[in-house]
Coordinates of C-alpha atoms and ligand atoms in Angstrom, one line a residue:
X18 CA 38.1 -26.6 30.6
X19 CA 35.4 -25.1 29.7
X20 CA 36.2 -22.3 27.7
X21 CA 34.3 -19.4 29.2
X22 CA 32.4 -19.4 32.2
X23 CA 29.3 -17.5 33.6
X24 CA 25.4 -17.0 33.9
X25 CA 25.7 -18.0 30.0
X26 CA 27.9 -20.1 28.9
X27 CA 29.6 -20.3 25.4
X28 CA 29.0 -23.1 22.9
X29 CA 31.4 -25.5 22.5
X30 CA 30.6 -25.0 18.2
X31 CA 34.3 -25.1 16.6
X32 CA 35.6 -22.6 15.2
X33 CA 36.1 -23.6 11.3
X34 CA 38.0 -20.5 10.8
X35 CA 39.4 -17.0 12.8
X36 CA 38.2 -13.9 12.1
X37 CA 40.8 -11.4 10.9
X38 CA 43.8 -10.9 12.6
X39 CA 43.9 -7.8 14.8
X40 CA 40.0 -7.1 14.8
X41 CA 39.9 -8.4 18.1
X42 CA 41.3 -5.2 20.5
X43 CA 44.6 -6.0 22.5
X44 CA 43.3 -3.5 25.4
X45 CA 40.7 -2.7 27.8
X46 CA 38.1 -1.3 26.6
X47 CA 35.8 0.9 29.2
X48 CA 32.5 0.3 30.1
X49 CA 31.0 3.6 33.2
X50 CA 32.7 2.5 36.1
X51 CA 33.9 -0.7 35.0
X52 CA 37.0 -1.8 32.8
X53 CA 36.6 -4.8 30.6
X54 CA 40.6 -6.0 30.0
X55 CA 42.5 -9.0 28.6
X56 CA 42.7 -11.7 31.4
X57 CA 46.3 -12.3 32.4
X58 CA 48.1 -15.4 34.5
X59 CA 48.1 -13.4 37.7
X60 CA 44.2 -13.6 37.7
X61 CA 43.9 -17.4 38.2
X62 CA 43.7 -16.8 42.0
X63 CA 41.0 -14.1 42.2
X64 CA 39.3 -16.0 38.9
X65 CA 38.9 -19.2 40.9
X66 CA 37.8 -17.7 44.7
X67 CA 34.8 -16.0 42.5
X68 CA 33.9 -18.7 40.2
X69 CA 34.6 -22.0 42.7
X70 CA 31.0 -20.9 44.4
X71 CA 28.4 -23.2 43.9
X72 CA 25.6 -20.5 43.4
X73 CA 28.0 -19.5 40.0
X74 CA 29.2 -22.4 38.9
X75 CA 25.4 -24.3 39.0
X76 CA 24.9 -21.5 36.2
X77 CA 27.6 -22.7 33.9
X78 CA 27.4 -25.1 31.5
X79 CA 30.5 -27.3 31.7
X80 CA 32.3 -26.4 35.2
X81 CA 32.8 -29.0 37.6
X82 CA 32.0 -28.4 41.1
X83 CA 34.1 -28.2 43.4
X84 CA 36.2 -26.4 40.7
X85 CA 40.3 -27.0 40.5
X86 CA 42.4 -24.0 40.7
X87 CA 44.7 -26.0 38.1
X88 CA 42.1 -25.7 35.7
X89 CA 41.7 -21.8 36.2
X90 CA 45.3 -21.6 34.6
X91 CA 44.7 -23.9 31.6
X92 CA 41.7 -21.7 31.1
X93 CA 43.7 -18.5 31.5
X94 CA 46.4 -19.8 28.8
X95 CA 43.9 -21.1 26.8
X96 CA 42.0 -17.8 26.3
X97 CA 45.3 -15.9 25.5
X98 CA 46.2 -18.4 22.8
X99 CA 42.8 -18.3 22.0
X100 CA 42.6 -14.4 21.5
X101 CA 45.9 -14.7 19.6
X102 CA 44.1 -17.1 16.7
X103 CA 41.0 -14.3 16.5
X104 CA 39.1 -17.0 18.0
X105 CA 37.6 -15.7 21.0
X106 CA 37.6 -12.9 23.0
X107 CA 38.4 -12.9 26.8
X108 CA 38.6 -10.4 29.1
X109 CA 38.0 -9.9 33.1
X110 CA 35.5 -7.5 34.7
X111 CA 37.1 -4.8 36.5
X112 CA 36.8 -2.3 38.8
X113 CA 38.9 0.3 40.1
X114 CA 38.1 0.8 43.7
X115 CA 40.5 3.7 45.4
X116 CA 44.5 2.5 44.1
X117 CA 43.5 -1.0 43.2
X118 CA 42.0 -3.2 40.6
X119 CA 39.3 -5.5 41.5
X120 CA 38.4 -8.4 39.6
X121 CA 34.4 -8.7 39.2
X122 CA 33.8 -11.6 36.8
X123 CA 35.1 -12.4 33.0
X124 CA 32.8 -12.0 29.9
X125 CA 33.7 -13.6 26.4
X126 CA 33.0 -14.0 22.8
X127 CA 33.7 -17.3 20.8
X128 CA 33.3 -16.6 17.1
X129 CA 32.6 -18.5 14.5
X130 CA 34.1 -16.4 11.5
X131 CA 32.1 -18.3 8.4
X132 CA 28.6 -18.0 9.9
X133 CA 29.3 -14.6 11.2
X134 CA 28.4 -15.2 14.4
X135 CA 29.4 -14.9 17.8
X136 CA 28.6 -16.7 21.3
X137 CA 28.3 -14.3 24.6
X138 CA 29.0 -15.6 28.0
X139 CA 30.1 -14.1 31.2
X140 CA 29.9 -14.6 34.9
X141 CA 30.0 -12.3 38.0
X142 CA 31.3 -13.3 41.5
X143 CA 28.7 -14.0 44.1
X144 CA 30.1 -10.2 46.2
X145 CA 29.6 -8.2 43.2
X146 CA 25.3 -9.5 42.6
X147 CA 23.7 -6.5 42.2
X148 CA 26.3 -3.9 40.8
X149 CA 25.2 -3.6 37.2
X150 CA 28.5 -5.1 36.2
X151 CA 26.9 -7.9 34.5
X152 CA 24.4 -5.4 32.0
X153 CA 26.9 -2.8 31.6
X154 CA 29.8 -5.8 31.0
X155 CA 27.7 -7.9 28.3
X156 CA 26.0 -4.7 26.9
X157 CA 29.3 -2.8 26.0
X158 CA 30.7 -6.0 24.8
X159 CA 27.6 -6.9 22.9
X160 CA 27.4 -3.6 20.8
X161 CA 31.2 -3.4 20.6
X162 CA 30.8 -6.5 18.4
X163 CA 28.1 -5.9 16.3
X164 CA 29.5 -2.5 15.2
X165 CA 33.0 -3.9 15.1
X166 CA 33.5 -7.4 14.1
X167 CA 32.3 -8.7 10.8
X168 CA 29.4 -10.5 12.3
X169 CA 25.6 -10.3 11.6
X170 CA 24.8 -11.9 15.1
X171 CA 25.3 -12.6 18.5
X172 CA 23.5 -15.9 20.3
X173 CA 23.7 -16.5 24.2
X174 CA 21.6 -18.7 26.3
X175 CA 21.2 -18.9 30.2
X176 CA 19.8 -21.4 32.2
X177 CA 15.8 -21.2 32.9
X178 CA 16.2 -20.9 36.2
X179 CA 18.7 -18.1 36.3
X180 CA 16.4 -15.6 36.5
X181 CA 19.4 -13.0 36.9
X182 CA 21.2 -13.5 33.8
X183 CA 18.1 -13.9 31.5
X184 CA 16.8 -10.3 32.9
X185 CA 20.3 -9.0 31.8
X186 CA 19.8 -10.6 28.5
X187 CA 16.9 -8.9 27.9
X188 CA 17.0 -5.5 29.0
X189 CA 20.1 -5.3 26.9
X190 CA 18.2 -5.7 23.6
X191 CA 18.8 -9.5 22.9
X192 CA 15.7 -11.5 22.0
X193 CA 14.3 -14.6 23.4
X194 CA 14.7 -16.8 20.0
X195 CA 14.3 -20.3 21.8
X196 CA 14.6 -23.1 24.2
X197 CA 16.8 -26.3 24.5
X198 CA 18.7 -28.2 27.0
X199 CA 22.7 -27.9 28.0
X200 CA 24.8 -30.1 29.9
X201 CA 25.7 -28.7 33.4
X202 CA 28.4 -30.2 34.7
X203 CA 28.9 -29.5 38.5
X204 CA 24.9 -30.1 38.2
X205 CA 24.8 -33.5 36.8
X206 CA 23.1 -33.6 33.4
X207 CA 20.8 -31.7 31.0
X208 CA 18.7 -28.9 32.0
X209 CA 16.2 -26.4 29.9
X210 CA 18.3 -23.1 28.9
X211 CA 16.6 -20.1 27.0
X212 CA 18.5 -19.4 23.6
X213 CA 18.9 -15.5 22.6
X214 CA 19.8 -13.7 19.8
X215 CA 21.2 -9.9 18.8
X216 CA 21.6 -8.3 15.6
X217 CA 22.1 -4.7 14.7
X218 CA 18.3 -4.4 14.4
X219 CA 17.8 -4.7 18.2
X220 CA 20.9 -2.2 19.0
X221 CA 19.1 1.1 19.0
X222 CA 21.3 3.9 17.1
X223 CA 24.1 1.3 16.7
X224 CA 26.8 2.1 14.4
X225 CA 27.8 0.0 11.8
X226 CA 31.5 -0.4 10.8
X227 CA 30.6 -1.4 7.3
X228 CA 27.5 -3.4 7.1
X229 CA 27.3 -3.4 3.3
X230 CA 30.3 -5.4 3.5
X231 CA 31.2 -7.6 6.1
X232 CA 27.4 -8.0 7.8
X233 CA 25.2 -11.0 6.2
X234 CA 22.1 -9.6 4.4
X235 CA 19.4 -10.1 7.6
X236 CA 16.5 -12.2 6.2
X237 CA 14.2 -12.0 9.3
X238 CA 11.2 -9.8 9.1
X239 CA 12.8 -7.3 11.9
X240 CA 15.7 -6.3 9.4
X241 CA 13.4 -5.8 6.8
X242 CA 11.2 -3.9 8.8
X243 CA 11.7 -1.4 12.0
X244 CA 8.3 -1.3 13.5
X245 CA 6.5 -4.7 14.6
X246 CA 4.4 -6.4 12.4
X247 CA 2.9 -9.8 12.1
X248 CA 4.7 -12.4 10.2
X249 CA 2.7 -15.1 8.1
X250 CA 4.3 -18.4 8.3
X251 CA 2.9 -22.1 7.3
X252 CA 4.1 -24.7 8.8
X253 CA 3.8 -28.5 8.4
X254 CA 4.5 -31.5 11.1
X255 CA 5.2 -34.6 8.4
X256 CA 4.5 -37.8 10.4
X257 CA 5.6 -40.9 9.4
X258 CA 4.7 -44.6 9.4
X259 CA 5.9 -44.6 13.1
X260 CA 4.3 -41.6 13.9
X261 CA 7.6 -39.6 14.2
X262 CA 7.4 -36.0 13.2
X263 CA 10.3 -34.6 10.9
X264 CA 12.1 -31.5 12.4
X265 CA 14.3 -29.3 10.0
X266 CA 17.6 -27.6 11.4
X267 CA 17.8 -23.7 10.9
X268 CA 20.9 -23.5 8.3
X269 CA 23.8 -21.5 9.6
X270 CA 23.5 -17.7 8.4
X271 CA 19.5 -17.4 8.9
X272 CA 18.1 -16.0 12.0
X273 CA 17.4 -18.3 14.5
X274 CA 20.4 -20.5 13.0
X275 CA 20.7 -23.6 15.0
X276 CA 17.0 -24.5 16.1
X277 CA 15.1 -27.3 15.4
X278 CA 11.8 -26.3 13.3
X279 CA 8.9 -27.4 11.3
X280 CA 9.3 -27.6 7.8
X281 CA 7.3 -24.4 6.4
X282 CA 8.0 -20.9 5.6
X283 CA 6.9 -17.2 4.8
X284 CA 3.6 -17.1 3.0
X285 CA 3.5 -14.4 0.1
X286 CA 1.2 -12.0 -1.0
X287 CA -1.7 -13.6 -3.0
X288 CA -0.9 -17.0 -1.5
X289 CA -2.9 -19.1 0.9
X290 CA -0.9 -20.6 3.6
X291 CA -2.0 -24.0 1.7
X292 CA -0.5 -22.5 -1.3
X293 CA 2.6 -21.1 0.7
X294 CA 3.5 -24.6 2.5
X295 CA 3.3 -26.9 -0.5
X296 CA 5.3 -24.1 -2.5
X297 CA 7.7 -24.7 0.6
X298 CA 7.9 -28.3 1.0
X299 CA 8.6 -28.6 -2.5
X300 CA 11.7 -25.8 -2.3
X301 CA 12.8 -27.4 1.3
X302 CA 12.2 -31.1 1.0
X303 CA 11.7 -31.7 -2.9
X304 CA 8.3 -33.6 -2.3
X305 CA 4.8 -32.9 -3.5
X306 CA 1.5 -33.0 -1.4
X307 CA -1.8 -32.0 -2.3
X308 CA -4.1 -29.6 -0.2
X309 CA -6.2 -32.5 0.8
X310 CA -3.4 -33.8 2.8
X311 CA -2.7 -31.3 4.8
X312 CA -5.1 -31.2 7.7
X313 CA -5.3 -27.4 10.1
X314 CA -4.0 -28.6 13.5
X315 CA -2.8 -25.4 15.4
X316 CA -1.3 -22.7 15.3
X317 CA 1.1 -20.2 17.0
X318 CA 0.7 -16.9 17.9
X319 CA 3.7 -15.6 19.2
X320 CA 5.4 -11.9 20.2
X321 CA 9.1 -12.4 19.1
X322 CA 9.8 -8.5 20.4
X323 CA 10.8 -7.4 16.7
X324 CA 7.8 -8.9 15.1
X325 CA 4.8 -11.2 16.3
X326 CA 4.6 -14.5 14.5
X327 CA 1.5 -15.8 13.4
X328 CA 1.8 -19.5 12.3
X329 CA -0.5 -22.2 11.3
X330 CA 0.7 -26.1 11.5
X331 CA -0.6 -28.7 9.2
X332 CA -0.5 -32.5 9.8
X333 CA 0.4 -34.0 6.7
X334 CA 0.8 -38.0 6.5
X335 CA 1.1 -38.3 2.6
X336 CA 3.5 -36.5 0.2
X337 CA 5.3 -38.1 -3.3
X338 CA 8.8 -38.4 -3.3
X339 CA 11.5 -38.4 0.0
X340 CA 12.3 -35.6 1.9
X341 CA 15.6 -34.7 1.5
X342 CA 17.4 -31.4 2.4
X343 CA 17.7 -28.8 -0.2
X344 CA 18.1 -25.8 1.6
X345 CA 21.9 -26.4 3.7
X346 CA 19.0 -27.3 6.5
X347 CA 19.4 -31.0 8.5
X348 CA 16.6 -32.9 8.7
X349 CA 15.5 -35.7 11.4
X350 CA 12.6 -37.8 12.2
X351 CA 11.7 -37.6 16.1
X352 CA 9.4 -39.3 18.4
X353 CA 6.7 -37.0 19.8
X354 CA 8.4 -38.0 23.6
X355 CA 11.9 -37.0 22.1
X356 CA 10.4 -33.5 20.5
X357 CA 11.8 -31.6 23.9
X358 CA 15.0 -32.3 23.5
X359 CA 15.4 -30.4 20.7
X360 CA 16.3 -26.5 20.7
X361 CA 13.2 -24.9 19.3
X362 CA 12.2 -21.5 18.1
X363 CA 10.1 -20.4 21.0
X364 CA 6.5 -20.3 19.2
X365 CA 7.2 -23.7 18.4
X366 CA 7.0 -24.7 22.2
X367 CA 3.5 -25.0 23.2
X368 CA 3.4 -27.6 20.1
X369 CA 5.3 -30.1 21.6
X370 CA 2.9 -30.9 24.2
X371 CA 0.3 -31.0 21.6
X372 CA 1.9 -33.2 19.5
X373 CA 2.7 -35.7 22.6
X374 CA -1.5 -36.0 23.1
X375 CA -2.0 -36.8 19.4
X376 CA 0.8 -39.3 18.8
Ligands
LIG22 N1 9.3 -22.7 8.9 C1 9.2 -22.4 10.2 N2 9.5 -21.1 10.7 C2 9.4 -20.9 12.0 C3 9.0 -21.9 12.9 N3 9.0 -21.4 14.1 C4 9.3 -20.1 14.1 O1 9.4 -19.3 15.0 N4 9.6 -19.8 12.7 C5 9.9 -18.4 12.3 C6 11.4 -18.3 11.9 C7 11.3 -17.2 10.9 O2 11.3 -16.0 11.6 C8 10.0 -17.4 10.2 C9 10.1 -18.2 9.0 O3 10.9 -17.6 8.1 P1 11.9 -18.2 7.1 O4 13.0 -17.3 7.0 O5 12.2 -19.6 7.5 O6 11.0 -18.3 5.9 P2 11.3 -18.6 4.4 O7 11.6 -20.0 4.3 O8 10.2 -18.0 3.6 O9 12.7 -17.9 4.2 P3 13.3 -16.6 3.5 O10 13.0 -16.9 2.0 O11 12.6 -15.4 4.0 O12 14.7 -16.7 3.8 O13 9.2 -18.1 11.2 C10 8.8 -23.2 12.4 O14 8.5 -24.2 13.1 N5 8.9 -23.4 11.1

């Protein structure tokens, strides 16, 4: 089964390694009037009346629909063994309402030690809509994290049209870093999701456990610097002899880690973005082109909460040598029609269309 369930939905990225033993708590830990606790056998009844609801499960990536209660136990044993190896974190929504316990939803954190990330999901039954359980549930949980786990990150996506979950998402500080597509199971195939990301820089007076130590150095221009500011970047789109357009994979440990980009980067004092991107395509790719080959195209202006991106894209058609990737990035060479399926930072977005006219 899927591992975690809910508006978001965790990745299915293996785990390459577990994060400490014992980091992850063993109790409840309290969020106002809700409890956030391990999940336990004896939950598979409530756990599968809340979540075998189509209006939830059409908001989960890999839940089948109608949903079998036999799979609510794997899940439950799963996440226990799971939480045992430091690989994820599991734990039902609660609420105590006069002598009893109520069972709201679940929330979870899969964690992928090395990159010093982890994945947010969570879910709340169709009766508790509307109680805050789901901002208060993914916010303590969130923050909890950040200041406690040795991660630099956490990603979460939610479906486009789950309005709900992507509200929660951002009133609780995460950031709108993308867009892709997921499977969804009980749905039948792909559909567009909106990819998010938190660090410590968008928890407000969050405490660090010991951020000089365990917490990756944060590259992106919102570590570096509180207040907004605009962000140079120069970008190219390298076509081909077929016209395809070559898209570079974020490496693992940079913001944004994960989504498909062009190949470009930060353009320094004293440069001009010319200057900037053929600096860049020879760091990332190891090929040389000249500034008469690189011809203005667009560019994107876009308001990434933190800081406001300001990007130019080039077409370039001729460079010496092959592209190959230097940088831990993955490269591949995509039809304009394919562009779309790839995640993509979300300034890159209102390229694709673009692109698809000119090739
Ligand atoms: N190169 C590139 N960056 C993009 C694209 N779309 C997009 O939002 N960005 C953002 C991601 C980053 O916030 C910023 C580029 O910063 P970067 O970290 O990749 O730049 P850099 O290569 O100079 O890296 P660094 O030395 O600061 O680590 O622009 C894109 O298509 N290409």
């Amino acid at each position: 089964m899927r591992r975690t369930t809910g508006h978001c939905s965790l990745s299915d990225t293996p785990v390459v390694s577990s994060v400490a033993a014992g980091r992850l708590p063993r109790g409840a830990i309290e969020a106002g009037p809700f409890r956030l606790r391990p999940l336990r056998p004896d939950d598979a009844a409530v756990i599968h009346r809340l979540v075998n609801d189509w209006s939830v499960v059409r908001m989960l990536s890999r839940l089948p629909f109608p949903y079998p209660r036999s799979l609510t136990d794997d899940w439950i044993a799963s996440t226990i063994a799971e939480h045992d190896r430091g690989d994820a974190w599991h734990l039902a929504v609660t609420r105590q309402d006069g002598d009893g316990e109520t069972v709201l939803g679940c929330i979870g954190l899969r964690i992928d030690a090395p990159q010093k990330t982890a994945t947010l999901g969570y879910w709340i039954g169709r009766p508790y809509w509307g109680t805050g359980a789901a901002s208060t549930a993914a916010e303590r949980v969130t923050r909890w994290a950040l200041a406690n786990l040795p991660i630099a990150r956490i990603t979460a996506s939610a479906a486009q049209d789950n309005a709900a979950s992507i509200a929660v998402l951002r009133k609780i500080g995460f950031r709108e870093v993308g867009a892709g597509r997921q499977p969804f199971l009980a749905r039948g195939g792909e559909h567009p999701v909106t990819l998010f990301e938190a660090t410590h820089a968008d928890m407000p007076g969050l405490a660090t456990r010991n951020p000089s130590e365990d917490a990756a150095p944060d590259p992106s221009p919102a570590a570096a610097v509180p207040a907004r500011r605009s962000v140079l970047v120069a970008a190219a789109a390298l076509l081909d002899r077929d016209n395809r357009v070559l898209l570079a994979r974020r490496p693992e440990g940079k913001p944004m880690a994960g989504l498909w980009e062009f190949p470009g980067g930060k353009i320094e004092q004293d440069e001009t973005p010319e200057d900037a991107l053929i600096r860049e395509l020879r760091e990332e790719l190891g090929i040389e082109v000249s500034p008469a080959c690189l011809a203005p195209f667009t560019f994107a202006s876009h308001d990434y909460g933190t800081f406001h991106l300001l990007m130019p894209l080039f077409l370039c058609r001729r460079w010496k040598h092959t592209p190959t990737a230097r940088e831990g990035q993955t490269l591949r060479w995509v039809h304009a029609a394919e562009l779309a399926d790839y995640p993509m930072p979300a300034a890159d977005l209102p390229f694709i269309p673009l692109l698809r006219d000119l090739l």
